[in-house]
Amino acid sequence: MKSKWLVVLILIICTFSAVACGLSEDKKEQEQAPEKSTEEDLIVIGFSQLGAESDWRSENTKSMQSTFTEEKGYKLLFEDGQQSQTNQITAIRRFIQQDVDYIVLAPVTEDGWDTVLSEAKEAEIPVIIVDRMVNVADDSLYTCFVGSDFELEARKVTEWLNDYCKSKDIAADELHIVNIQGTMGASAQIGRTNGLRKAASNYGWDIIAEESGEFTQTKGREVTNKLLRQYADINVVYCENDNSAFGAIQAIKQSGKRVGSNIKDGEVMVISFDGVNHEALLDVVSNQISCVAECNPLHGPRVEAIIKTLEQGGMPDKKSYVDEKVYSAQDEVSAIMVNDKKYDITILSEDNVIDYYIENQMKTQTEN
Ligand code: AHR
């Protein structure tokens, strides 16, 4: 009799706990439900960044990461390619496997993307190219591009150099230029090198040497140091970004030469690209860098605008280029002409440099 009651009691307990378990599972599901649907609603973006070689790159990464947040409805899968195209191709294949909604690619170099972009096209994943360009046989392999016109940047600084030399009676054959190039094969290197070569051939300048500084301060210093020992008459160091310019300035000073715009007085002029951080703008004010073509890294909001257009069924422009300034502290040249278009030179001084720096920071915050 006792054991019969025991069996009944066990059955009652089991029934209750099963019901209770069911209820708590239901409750758990109800609690998780809104989160699950939010997660499902997120637009998933696989971003293959090429590396972390410069201050420009850090700002670019920050711009992307602060734009594509979960609060704004995105899930950003970020992969750092560490300057290797193989790593970037692997990242893109991973994004395809994960079936992301969009792939955003900042390519380290231009060539060699046809196969992997065909795979993305096959998987029907739109690819947005950002910052640097790809060189592919079929341009339907990517949806669109947003970034800088690197050759235009080079045309701007070389026009500035030509006008500045005219204002100071420096003859074309007095210029002895070395080019500290960026990562070989990258659009930023190709455009800036081509721009310099074209100006040199137009104006009769002497380019003594071209060598890669890989867009870094260390390599920029090392290469400039070597070239200064090889060629005594260098008087213009054209650096394809600010970090290599920082290295070049160190090397020029270490060699016992003076950095500045006064070529006639034996100074070595430094020209550069980016103008992203405070240090670079201060170097312009102190005449360590004579002219900088701005290269704007704040692509996050621009890519977001493209994605919004695509989400609404629209078609963004195939290629869009960013408006960029030119900075100098020398007021001899107030504007330059490139392709019949006038570009004002932003003249930096101790009084206004902080305003421009703050303006850039504010732009970062508001654009994001
Ligand atoms: O592609 C943009 C270039 O890459 C920037 O000028 C440079 O600083 C960066 O590393």
PDB file of C-alpha atoms in Angstrom, residues 6-19:
ATOM      1  CA  LEU A   6       4.900   6.357  -3.339  1.00  0.00           C
ATOM      2  CA  VAL A   7       4.438   5.623  -7.077  1.00  0.00           C
ATOM      3  CA  VAL A   8       1.456   8.031  -7.245  1.00  0.00           C
ATOM      4  CA  LEU A   9       3.499  10.713  -5.489  1.00  0.00           C
ATOM      5  CA  ILE A  10       6.424  10.271  -7.906  1.00  0.00           C
ATOM      6  CA  LEU A  11       4.036  10.497 -10.879  1.00  0.00           C
ATOM      7  CA  ILE A  12       2.517  13.744  -9.516  1.00  0.00           C
ATOM      8  CA  ILE A  13       5.986  15.247  -8.962  1.00  0.00           C
ATOM      9  CA  CYS A  14       7.090  14.282 -12.487  1.00  0.00           C
ATOM     10  CA  THR A  15       3.947  15.753 -14.044  1.00  0.00           C
ATOM     11  CA  PHE A  16       4.384  19.028 -12.137  1.00  0.00           C
ATOM     12  CA  SER A  17       8.072  19.363 -12.940  1.00  0.00           C
ATOM     13  CA  ALA A  18       7.430  18.593 -16.640  1.00  0.00           C
ATOM     14  CA  VAL A  19       4.767  21.305 -16.740  1.00  0.00           C
TER      15      VAL A  19
END
